Coordinates of C-alpha atoms in Angstrom, one line a residue:
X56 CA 57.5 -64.6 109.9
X57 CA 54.8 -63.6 112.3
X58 CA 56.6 -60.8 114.2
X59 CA 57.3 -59.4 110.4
X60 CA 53.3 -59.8 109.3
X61 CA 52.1 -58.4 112.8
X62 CA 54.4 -55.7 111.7
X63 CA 53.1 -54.9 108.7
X64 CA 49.7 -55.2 109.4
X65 CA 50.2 -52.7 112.4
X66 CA 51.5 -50.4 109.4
X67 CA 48.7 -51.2 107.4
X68 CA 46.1 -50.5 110.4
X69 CA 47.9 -47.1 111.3
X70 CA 47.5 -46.0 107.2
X71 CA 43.4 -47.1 107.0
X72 CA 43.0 -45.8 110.8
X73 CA 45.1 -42.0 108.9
X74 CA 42.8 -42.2 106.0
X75 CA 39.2 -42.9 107.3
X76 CA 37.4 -45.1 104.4
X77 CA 40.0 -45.8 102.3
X78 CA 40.9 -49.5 104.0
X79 CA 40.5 -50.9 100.4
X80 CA 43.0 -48.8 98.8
X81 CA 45.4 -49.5 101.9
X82 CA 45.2 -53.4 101.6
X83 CA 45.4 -53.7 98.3
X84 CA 49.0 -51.4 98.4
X85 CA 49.9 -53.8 101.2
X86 CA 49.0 -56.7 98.9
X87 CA 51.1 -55.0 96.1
X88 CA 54.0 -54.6 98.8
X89 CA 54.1 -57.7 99.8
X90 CA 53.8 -59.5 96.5
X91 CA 56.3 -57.1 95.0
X92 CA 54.1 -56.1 92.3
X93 CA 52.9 -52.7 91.1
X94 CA 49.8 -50.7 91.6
X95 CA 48.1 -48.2 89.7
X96 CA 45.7 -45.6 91.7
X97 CA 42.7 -44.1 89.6
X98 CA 40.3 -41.3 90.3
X99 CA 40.1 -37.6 90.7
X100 CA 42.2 -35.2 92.0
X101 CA 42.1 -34.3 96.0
X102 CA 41.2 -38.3 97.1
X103 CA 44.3 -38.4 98.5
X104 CA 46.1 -40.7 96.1
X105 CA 49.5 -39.5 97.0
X106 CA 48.9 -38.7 100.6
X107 CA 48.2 -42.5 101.3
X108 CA 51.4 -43.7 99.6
X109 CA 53.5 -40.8 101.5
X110 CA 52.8 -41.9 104.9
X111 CA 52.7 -45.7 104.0
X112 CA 56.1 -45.0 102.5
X113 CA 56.9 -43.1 105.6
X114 CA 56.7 -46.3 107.6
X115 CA 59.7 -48.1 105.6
X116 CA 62.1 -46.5 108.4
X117 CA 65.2 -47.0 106.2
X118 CA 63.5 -46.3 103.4
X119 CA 64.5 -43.9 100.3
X120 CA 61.1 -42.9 98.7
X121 CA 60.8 -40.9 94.7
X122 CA 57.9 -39.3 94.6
X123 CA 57.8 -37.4 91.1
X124 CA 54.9 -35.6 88.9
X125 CA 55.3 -36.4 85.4
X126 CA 54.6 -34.0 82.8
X127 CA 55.1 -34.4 78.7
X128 CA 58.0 -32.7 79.2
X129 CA 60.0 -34.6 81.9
X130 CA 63.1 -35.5 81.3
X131 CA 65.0 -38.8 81.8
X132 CA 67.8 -36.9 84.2
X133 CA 64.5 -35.9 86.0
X134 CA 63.4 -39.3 87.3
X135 CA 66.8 -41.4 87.2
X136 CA 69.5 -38.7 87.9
X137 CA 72.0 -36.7 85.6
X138 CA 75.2 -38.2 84.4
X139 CA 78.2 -37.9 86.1
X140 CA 80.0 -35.3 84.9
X141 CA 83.5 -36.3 86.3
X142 CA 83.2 -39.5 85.3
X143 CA 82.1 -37.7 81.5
X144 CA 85.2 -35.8 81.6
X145 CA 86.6 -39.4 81.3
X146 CA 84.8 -40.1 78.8
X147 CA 81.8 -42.6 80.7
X148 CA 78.3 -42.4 80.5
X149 CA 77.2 -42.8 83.9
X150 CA 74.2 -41.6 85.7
X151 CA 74.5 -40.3 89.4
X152 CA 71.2 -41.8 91.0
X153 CA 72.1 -40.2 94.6
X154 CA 68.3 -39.6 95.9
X155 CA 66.4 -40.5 92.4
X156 CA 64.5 -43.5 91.7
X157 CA 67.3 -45.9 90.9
X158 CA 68.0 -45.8 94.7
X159 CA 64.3 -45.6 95.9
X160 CA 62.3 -48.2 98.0
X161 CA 58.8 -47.4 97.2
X162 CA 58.5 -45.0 93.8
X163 CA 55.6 -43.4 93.4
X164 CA 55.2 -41.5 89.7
X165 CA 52.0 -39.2 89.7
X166 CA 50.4 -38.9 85.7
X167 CA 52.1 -41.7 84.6
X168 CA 50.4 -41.7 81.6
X169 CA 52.3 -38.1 80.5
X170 CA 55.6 -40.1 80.7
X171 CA 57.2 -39.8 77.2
X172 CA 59.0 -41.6 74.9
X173 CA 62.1 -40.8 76.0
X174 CA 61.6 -42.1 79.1
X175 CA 59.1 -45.0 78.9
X176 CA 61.9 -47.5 77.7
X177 CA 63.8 -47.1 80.6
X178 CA 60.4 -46.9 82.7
X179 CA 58.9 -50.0 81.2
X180 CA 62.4 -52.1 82.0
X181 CA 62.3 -50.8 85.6
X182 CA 58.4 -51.6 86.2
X183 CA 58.5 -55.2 84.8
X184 CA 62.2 -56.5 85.7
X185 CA 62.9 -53.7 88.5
X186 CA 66.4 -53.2 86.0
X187 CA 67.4 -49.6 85.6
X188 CA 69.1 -49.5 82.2
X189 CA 70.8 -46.6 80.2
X190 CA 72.9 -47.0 77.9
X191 CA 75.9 -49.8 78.7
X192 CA 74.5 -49.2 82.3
X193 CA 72.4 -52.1 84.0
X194 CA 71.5 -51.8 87.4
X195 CA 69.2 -53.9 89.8
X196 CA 66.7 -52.0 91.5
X197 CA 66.0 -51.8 95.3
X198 CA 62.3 -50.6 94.5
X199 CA 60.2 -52.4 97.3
X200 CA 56.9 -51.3 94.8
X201 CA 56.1 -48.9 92.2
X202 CA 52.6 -47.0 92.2
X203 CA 51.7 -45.1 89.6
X204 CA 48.5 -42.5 89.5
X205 CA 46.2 -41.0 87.1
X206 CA 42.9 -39.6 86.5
X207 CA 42.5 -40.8 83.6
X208 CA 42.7 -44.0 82.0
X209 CA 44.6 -44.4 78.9
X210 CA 44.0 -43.9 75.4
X211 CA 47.0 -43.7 73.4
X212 CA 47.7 -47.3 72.7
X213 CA 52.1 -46.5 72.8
X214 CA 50.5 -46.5 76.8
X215 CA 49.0 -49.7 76.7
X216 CA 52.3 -51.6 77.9
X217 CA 53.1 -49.2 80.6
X218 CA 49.6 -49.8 81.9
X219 CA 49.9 -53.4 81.4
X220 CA 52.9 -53.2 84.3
X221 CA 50.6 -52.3 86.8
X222 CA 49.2 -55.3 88.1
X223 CA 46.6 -53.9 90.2
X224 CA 44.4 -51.2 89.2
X225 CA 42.5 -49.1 92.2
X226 CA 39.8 -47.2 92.1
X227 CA 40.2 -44.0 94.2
X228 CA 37.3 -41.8 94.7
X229 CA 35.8 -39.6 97.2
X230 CA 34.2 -40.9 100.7
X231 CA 30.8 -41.9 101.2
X232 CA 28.7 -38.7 102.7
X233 CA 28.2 -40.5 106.0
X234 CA 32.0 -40.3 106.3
X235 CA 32.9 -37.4 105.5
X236 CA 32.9 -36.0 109.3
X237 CA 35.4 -38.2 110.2
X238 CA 37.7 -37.7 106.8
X239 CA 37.4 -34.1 108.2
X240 CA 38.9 -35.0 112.1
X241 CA 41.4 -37.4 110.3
X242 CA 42.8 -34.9 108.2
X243 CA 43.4 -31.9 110.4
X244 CA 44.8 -34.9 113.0
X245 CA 46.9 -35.9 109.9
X246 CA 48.5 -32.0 110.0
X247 CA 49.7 -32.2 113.7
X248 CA 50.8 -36.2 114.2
X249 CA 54.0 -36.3 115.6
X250 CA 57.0 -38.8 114.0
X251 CA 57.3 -41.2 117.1
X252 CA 53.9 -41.7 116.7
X253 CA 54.2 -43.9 113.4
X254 CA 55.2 -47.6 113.5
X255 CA 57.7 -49.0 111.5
X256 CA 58.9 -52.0 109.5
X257 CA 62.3 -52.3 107.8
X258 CA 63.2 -52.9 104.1
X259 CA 65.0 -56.4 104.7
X260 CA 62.0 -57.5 107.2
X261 CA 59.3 -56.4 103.6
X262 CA 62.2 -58.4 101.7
X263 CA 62.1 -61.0 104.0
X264 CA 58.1 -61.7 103.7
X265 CA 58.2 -61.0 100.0
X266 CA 60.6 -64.1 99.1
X267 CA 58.4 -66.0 102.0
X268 CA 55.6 -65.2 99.5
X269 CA 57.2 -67.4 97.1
X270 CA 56.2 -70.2 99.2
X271 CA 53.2 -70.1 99.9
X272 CA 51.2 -73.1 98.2
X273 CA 48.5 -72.3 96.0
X274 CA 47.4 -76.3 94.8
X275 CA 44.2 -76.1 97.3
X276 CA 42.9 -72.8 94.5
X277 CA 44.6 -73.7 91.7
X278 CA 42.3 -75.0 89.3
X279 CA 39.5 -72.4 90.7
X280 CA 42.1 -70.1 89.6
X281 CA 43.1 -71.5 86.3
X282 CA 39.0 -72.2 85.4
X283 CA 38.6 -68.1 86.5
X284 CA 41.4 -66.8 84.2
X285 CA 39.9 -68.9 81.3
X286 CA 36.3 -67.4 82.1
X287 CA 37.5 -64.4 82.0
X288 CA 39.2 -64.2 78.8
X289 CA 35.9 -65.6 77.8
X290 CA 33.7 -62.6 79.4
X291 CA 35.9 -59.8 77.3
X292 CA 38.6 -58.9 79.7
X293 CA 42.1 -59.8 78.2
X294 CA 44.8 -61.2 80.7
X295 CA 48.1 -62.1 79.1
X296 CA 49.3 -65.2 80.4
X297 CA 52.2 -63.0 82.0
X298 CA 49.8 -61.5 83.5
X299 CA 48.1 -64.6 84.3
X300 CA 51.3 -65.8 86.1
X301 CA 52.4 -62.9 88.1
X302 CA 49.0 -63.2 89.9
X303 CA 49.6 -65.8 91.3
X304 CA 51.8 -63.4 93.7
X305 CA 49.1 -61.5 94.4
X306 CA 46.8 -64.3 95.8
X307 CA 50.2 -65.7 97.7
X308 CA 50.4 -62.3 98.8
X309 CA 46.9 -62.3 100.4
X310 CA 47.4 -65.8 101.9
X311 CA 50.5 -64.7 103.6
X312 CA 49.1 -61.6 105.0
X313 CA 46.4 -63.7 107.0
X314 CA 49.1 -65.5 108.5
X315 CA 48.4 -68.9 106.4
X316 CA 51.1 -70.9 104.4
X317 CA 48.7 -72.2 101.6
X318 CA 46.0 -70.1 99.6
X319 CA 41.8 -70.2 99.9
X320 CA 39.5 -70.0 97.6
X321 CA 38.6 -66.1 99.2
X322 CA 42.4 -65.0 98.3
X323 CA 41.0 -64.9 94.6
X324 CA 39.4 -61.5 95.6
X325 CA 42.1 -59.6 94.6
X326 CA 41.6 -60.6 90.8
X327 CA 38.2 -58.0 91.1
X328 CA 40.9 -55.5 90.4
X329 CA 42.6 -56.3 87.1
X330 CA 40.5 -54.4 85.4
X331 CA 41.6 -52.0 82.2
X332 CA 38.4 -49.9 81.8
X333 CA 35.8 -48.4 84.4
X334 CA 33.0 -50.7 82.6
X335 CA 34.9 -54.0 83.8
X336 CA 35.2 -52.7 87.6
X337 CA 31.8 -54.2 88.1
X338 CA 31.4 -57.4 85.9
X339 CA 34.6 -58.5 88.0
X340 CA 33.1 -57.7 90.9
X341 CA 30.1 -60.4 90.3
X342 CA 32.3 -63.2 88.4
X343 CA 34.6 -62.8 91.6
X344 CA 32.1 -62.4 94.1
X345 CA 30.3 -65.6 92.8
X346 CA 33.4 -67.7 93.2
X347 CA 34.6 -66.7 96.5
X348 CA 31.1 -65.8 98.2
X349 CA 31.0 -69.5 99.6
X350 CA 33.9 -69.8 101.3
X351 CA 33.8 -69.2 105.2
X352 CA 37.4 -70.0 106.2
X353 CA 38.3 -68.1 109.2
X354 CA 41.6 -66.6 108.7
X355 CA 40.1 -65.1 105.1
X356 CA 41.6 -61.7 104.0
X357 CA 39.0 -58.9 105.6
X358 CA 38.4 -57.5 101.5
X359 CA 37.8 -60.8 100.7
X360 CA 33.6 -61.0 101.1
X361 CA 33.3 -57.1 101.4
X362 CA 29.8 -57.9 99.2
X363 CA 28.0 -54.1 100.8
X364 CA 24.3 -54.5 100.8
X365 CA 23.6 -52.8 97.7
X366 CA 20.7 -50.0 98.0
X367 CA 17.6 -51.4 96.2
X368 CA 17.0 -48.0 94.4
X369 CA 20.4 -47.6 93.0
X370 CA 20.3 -51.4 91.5
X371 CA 16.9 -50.3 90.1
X372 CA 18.1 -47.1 88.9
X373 CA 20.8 -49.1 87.2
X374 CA 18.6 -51.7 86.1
X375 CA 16.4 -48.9 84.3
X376 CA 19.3 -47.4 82.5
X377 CA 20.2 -51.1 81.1
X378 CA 16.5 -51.1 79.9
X379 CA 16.7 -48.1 77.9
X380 CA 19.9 -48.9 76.2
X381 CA 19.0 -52.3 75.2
X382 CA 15.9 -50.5 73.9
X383 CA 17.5 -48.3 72.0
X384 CA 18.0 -50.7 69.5
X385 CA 21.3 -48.4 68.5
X386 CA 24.2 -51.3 69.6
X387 CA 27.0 -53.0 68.5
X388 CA 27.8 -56.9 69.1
X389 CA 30.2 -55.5 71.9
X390 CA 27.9 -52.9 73.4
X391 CA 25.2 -56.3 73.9
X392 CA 27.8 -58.1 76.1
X393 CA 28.7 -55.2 78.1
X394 CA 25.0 -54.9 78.8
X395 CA 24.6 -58.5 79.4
X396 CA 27.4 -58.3 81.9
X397 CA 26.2 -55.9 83.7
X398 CA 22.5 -57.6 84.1
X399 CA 24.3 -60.4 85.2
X400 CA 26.0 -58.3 87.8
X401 CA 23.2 -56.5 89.5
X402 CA 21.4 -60.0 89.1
X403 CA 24.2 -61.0 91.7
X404 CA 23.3 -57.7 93.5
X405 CA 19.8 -58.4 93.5
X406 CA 20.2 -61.6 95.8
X407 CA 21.9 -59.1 98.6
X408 CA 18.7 -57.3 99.0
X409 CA 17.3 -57.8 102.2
X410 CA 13.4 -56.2 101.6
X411 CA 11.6 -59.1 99.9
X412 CA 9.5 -56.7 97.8
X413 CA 12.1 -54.3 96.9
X414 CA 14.1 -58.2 95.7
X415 CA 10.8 -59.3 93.7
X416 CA 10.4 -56.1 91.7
X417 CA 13.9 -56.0 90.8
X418 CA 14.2 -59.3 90.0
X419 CA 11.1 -59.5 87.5
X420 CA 12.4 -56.4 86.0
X421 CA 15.7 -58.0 85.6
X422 CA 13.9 -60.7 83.9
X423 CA 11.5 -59.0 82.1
X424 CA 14.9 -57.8 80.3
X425 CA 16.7 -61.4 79.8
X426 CA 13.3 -62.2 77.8
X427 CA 14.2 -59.5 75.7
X428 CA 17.3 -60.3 75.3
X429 CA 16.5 -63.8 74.7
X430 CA 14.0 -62.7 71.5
X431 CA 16.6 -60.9 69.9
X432 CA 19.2 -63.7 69.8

């Protein structure tokens, strides 16, 4: 087990080390990985989305990798192969999968939202069971993880189940400023780096560490966990109880890639991204960031207690625009509770502030608002 996790996280380490301040996309695919579950990337074009799964697919060394751009027009034979035509001539329907995704270890499917109905069937069976089917064909997939990509989220409720497949939803976007010299040196190192420079870890080892993630014990979070899920659901955010289950994986997942056999109140960090709209990415963040914030186990998962010190005239700037809203007097029953939220959030915020003016001002704005609030209830 350990040569396998030193392994991967020597993979891992080379990927964040490629792509300078993206070590929370990286993890979390590496949580994914190892969990078997599948991601979805979101944000604008040219933040290196597919780049980052490339080389992290590169690493499988007996890997077979799909890498596809999906369009409204993409055609089944596109993603899973053609049909035999010899075996046709004989009168069976069966598809030839030589190099498609059928045969793939890690798929990644760019614009997944454009996939059609045609395909989405198929797509949707693949995602959630890893089953190819077509017709009297069934198939057992060898897909180590799926990621799927878009800039936008989406709004066609037929897409609502596809999206639902994606366990993990993460947010891509351009560097901070203060980065962006070293984005610069990494990429034009990124066009010259020689093959024997890239470590490697084989399919069966990922296997290997993915059923050993089926061990791990989770009774020391477990009715954290359950207690989270239920608030949740209360706050707005909807998680099926499938959904609700496969997590569990996901917090194995991060237990395991620590080195630990049992689960910590800090693995539950990975529940800040289960998110379905931009608006949830930050009442997640403080629900989950409240939960885990007091634990201080050594081993935890380095995205665990990433809580940034938060610049005082951002959470003011944000704290304004809340103001104005909630003064607008314009809103619906839902519009209060994302508003709520959010105060609630940069409340949590607040606390990181380190100048103890800067704090008070915020904070008696902050509660200049809840009395507000408060009188209109």
């Amino acid at each position: 087990m350990t040569q396998n996790i030193e392994k991967l996280n020597k993979v891992l380490a080379f990927v964040k080390d490629t792509f300078v301040g993206k070590n929370d996309v990286v993890d979390l695919l590496g949580i994914c990985l190892l969990a078997r579950e599948n991601a979805f990337l979101y944000g604008p074009p040219g933040t290196a989305k597919s780049a980052i799964v490339r080389t992290l697919a590169n690493t499988v060394a007996d890997g077979k990798n799909f890498e596809y751009l999906l369009t409204r027009f993409t055609e089944p034979n596109e993603i899973f192969g053609p049909f035999d035509i010899r075996k046709l001539k004989e009168g069976e329907l069966l598809t030839n999968t030589e190099g498609m995704m059928p045969e793939a270890s890690i798929v990644f499917l760019d614009e997944i939202f454009n996939a059609n109905s045609a395909i989405l069937n198929s797509l949707l069976m693949a995602l959630n069971e890893k089953i190819f089917k077509r017709g009297k064909e069934t198939k057992k997939l060898p897909a180590l993880m799926f990621v799927g990509a878009s800039n936008v989220l989406p709004e066609d409720e037929a897409l609502n189940a596809l999206f639902d497949r994606f366990l993990i939803r993460i947010n891509v976007d351009n560097v901070n400023p203060d980065l962006l010299q070293q984005v610069l040196l990494a990429g034009r190192k990124l066009e010259n780096i020689l093959e024997t420079e890239t470590p490697e870890i084989f399919s069966d080892e990922i296997r290997e560490l993915q059923n050993l993630c089926k061990s791990i014990d989770l009774k020391p979070i477990y009715e954290v966990y359950l207690n989270t899920i239920i608030n949740l659901r209360n706050t707005g955010i909807a998680i099926s109880d499938r959904r609700a289950v496969k997590l569990q994986n996901l917090i194995a997942a991060s237990a395991l890639i620590c080195g630990r056999n049992e689960a910590i109140l800090s693995d539950l960090w990975v529940l800040k991204h289960i998110w379905d709209t931009e608006e949830q990415i930050e009442i997640l963040e403080g629900i989950i960031n409240r939960t885990i914030e007091k634990d201080d186990h050594p081993k935890s998962h380095p995205q665990a207690l990433q809580n940034k010190i938060p610049n005082p005239e951002e959470v003011m700037k944000d704290v304004k625009i809340l103001i104005e809203k909630w003064n607008s007097g314009t809103l619906s029953f839902e519009e209060q509770n994302v508003i709520k939220d959010k105060l609630r959030y940069l409340q949590t915020r607040c606390d990181w502030i380190r100048n103890p003016e800067q704090k008070q001002y915020i904070q008696q704005e902050i509660e200049s608002l809840w009395q507000k609030i408060l009188q209109t209830v």
